[in-house]
Coordinates of C-alpha atoms in Angstrom, one line a residue:
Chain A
X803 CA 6.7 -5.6 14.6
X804 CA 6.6 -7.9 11.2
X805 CA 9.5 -6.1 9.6
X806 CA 9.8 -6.5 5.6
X807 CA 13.0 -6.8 3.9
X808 CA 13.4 -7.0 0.4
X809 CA 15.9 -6.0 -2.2
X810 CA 16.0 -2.7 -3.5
X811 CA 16.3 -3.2 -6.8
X812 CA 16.6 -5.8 -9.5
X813 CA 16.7 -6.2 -13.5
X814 CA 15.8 -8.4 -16.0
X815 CA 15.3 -9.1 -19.2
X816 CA 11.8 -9.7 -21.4
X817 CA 10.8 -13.6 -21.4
X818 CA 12.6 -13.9 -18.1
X819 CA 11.9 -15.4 -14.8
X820 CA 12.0 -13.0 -12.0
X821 CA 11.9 -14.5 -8.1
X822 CA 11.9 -11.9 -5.8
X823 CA 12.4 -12.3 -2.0
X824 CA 11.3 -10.8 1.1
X825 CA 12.4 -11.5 4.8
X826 CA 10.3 -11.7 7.7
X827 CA 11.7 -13.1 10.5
X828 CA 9.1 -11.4 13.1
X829 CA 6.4 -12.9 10.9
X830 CA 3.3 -13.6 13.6
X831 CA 1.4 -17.0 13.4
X832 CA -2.0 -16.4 11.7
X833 CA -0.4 -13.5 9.5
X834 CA -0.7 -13.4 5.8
X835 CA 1.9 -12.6 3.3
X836 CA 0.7 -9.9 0.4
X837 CA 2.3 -8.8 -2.4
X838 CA 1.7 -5.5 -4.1
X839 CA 2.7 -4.2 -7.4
X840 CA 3.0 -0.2 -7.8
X841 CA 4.0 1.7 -10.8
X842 CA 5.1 5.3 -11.2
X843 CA 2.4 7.8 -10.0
X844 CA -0.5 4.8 -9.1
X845 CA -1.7 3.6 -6.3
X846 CA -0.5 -0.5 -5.2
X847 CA -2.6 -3.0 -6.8
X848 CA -2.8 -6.4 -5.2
X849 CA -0.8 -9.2 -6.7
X850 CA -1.0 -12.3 -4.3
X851 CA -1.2 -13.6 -0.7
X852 CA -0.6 -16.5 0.8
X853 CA 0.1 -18.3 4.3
X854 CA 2.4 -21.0 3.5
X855 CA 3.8 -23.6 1.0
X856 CA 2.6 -22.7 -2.7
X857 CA -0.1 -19.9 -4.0
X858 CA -0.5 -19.5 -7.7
X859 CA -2.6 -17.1 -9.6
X860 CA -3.2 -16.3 -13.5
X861 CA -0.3 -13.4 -12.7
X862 CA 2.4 -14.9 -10.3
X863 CA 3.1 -17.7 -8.1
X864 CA 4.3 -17.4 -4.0
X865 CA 6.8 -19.8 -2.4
X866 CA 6.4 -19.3 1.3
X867 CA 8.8 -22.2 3.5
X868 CA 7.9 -24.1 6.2
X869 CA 9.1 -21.8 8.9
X870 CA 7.5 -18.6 6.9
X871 CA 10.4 -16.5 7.5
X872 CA 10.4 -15.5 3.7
X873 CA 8.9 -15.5 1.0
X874 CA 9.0 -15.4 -2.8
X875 CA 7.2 -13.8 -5.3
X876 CA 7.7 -15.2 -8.9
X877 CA 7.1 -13.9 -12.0
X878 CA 7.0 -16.5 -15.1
X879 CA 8.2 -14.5 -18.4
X880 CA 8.0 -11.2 -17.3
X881 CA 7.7 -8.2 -20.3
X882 CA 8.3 -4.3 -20.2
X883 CA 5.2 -3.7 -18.3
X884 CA 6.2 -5.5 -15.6
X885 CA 8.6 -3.2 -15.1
X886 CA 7.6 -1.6 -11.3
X887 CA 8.0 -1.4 -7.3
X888 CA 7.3 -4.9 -5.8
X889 CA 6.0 -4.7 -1.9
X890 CA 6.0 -7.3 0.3
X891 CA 3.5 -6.8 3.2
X892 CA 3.2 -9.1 6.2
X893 CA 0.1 -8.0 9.0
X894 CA 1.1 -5.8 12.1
X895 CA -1.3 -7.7 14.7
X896 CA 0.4 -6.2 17.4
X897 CA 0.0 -2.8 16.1
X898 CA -3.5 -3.0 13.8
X899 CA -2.1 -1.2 10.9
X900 CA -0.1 -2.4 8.0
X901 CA 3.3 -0.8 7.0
X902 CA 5.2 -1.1 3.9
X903 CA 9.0 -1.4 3.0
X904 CA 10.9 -0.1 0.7
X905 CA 9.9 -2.6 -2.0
X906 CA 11.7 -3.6 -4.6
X907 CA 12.1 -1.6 -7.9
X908 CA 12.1 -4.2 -11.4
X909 CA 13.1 -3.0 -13.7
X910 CA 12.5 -5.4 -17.2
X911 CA 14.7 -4.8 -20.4
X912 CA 14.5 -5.8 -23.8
Chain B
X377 CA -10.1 -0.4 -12.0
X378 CA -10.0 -0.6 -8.0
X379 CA -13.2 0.6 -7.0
X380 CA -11.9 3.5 -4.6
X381 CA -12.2 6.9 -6.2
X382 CA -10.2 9.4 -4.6
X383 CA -10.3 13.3 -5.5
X384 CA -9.4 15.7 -6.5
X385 CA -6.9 14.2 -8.4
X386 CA -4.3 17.5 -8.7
X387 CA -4.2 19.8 -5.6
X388 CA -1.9 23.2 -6.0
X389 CA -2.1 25.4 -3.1
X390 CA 0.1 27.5 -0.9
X391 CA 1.8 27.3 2.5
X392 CA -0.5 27.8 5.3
X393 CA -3.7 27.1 3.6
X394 CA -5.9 24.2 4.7
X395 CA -7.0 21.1 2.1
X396 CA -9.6 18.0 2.4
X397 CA -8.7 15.3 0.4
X398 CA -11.9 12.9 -0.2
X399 CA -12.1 9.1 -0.7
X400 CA -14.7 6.9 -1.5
X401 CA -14.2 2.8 -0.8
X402 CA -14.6 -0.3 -2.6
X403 CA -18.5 -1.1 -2.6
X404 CA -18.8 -3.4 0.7
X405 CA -15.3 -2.4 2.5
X406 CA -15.7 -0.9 5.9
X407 CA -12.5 -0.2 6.2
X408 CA -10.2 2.9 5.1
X409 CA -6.2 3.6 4.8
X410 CA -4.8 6.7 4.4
X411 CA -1.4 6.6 3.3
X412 CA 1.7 9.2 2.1
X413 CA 4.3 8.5 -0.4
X414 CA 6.6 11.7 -0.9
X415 CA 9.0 12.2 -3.8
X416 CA 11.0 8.1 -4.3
X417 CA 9.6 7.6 -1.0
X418 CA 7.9 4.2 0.2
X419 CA 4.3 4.3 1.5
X420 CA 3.8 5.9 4.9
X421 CA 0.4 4.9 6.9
X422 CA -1.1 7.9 8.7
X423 CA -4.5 6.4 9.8
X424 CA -7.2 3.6 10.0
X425 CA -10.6 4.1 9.8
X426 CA -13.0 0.8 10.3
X427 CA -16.6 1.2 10.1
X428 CA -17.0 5.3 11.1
X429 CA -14.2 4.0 13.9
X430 CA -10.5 5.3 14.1
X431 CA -8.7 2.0 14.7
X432 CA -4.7 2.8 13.8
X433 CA -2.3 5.2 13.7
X434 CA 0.5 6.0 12.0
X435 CA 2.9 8.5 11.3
X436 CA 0.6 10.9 11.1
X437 CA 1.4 14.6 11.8
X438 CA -1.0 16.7 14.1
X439 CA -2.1 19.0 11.6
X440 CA -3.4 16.4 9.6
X441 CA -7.0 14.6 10.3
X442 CA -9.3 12.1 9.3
X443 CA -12.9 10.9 9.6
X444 CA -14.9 8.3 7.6
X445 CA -18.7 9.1 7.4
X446 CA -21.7 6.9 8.0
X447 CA -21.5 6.5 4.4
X448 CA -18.1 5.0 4.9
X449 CA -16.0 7.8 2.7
X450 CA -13.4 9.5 4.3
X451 CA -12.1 12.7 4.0
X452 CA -8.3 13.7 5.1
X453 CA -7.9 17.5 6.1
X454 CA -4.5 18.9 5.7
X455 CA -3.9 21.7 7.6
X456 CA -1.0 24.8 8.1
X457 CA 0.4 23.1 4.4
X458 CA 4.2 23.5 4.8
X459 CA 6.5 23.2 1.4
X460 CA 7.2 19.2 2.5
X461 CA 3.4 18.1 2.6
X462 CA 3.5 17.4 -1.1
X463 CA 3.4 14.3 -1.9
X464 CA 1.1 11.6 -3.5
X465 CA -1.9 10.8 -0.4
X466 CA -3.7 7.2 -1.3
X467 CA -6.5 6.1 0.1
X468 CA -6.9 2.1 0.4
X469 CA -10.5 0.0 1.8
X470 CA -10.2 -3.3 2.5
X471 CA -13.4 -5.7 3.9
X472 CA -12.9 -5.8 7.4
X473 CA -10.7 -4.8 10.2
X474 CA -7.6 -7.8 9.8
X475 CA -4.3 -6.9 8.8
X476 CA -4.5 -9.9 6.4
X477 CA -7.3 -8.5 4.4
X478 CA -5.9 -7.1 1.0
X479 CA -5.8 -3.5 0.7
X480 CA -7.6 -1.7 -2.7
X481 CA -5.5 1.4 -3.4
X482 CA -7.4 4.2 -5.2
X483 CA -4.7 6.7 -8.1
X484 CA -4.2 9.0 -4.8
X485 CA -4.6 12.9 -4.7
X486 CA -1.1 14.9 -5.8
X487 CA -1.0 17.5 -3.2
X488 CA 1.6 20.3 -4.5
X489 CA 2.2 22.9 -1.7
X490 CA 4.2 26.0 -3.5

């Protein structure tokens, strides 16, 4: 079972890098790492995936090492709105179905 | 905007009652997640639909079901409602069938059970 751990919560400040990181040691070979941003009362929106070494997108970037037991969702100058639950979902092959942690709850400042 | 429309939106009803909870996916996904998130709870998957198919299970109680149509919504029926049903229920679709296909979340019905 790809079991997530990540942080519970974290704060920052507006302007701010935020790197948050997620463990998954059970992590299977051809499954992806997805990141999922949730705020109060809405459902997750998709952030970024990735398999290994760098992913970027116009929102965040993923670091994901060569031995893909973590991973690390950054967030370049992050502002109030960012402010939210962070997931970090790796694929249950074994199982089919795809279970969440606890996430991580940012929480940005001004 | 996500594409999957889930309603109602609001759900009030009382103990023992029955509910259907309805969710139309993303134009083009096949495949359909139901999931719970109580009170400051995380996400809890209760089933997996793929193409009219159950494919997964979760955590899901027996007096809760599921079907997806040949349309490809799905409906989730929530029956004998006791107090701790409430919660937020989402719906997600995704493409296909692999675990590594991201998931589109729709706002989710808020089930209150009083």
């Amino acid at each position: 079972l790809a079991k997530t751990t990540q942080p519970i919560s974290m704060d920052s400040y507006e302007g701010q890098e935020v790197n948050i990181t997620c463990s998954h040691n059970n992590i299977a070979t051809n499954d992806y790492i997805t990141w999922y941003q949730q705020f109060p009362s809405q459902g997750p929106r998709f952030i970024i995936q990735g398999y290994k070494t760098k992913v970027t997108n116009e929102v965040a970037s993923l670091f994901i090492p060569a031995d893909r037991k973590s991973s690390t969702l950054s967030l370049p100058r992050v502002s109030l709105s960012d402010t939210a639950v962070y997931y970090c979902l790796v694929g249950d092959k074994t199982e089919n179905k795809l279970t969440f942690g606890t996430g991580t709850q940012l929480k940005v400042e001004l | 905007d996500s594409g999957v429309t889930q309603t109602p939106k609001h759900l009030i009803t009382a103990t023992g009652q029955r509910v259907t909870l309805r969710c139309s996916p993303r134009s083009g996904d096949l495949s359909v997640y139901w999931y719970q998130q109580s009170l400051d709870q995380g996400l809890q998957f209760l089933i997996q639909y793929y193409n009219g198919e159950e494919r997964a299970k979760g955590n899901i109680l027996e007096r809760f079901s599921a079907q997806q149509f040949p349309d490809l919504h799905s409906e989730l029926n929530l029956s004998s409602l006791e107090l701790g049903d409430s919660a937020l229920y989402f719906c997600a679709s995704s493409v296909d069938l692999g675990v590594n296909s991201p998931l589109h979340f729709g706002n989710g019905t808020r089930l209150t059970v009083t």
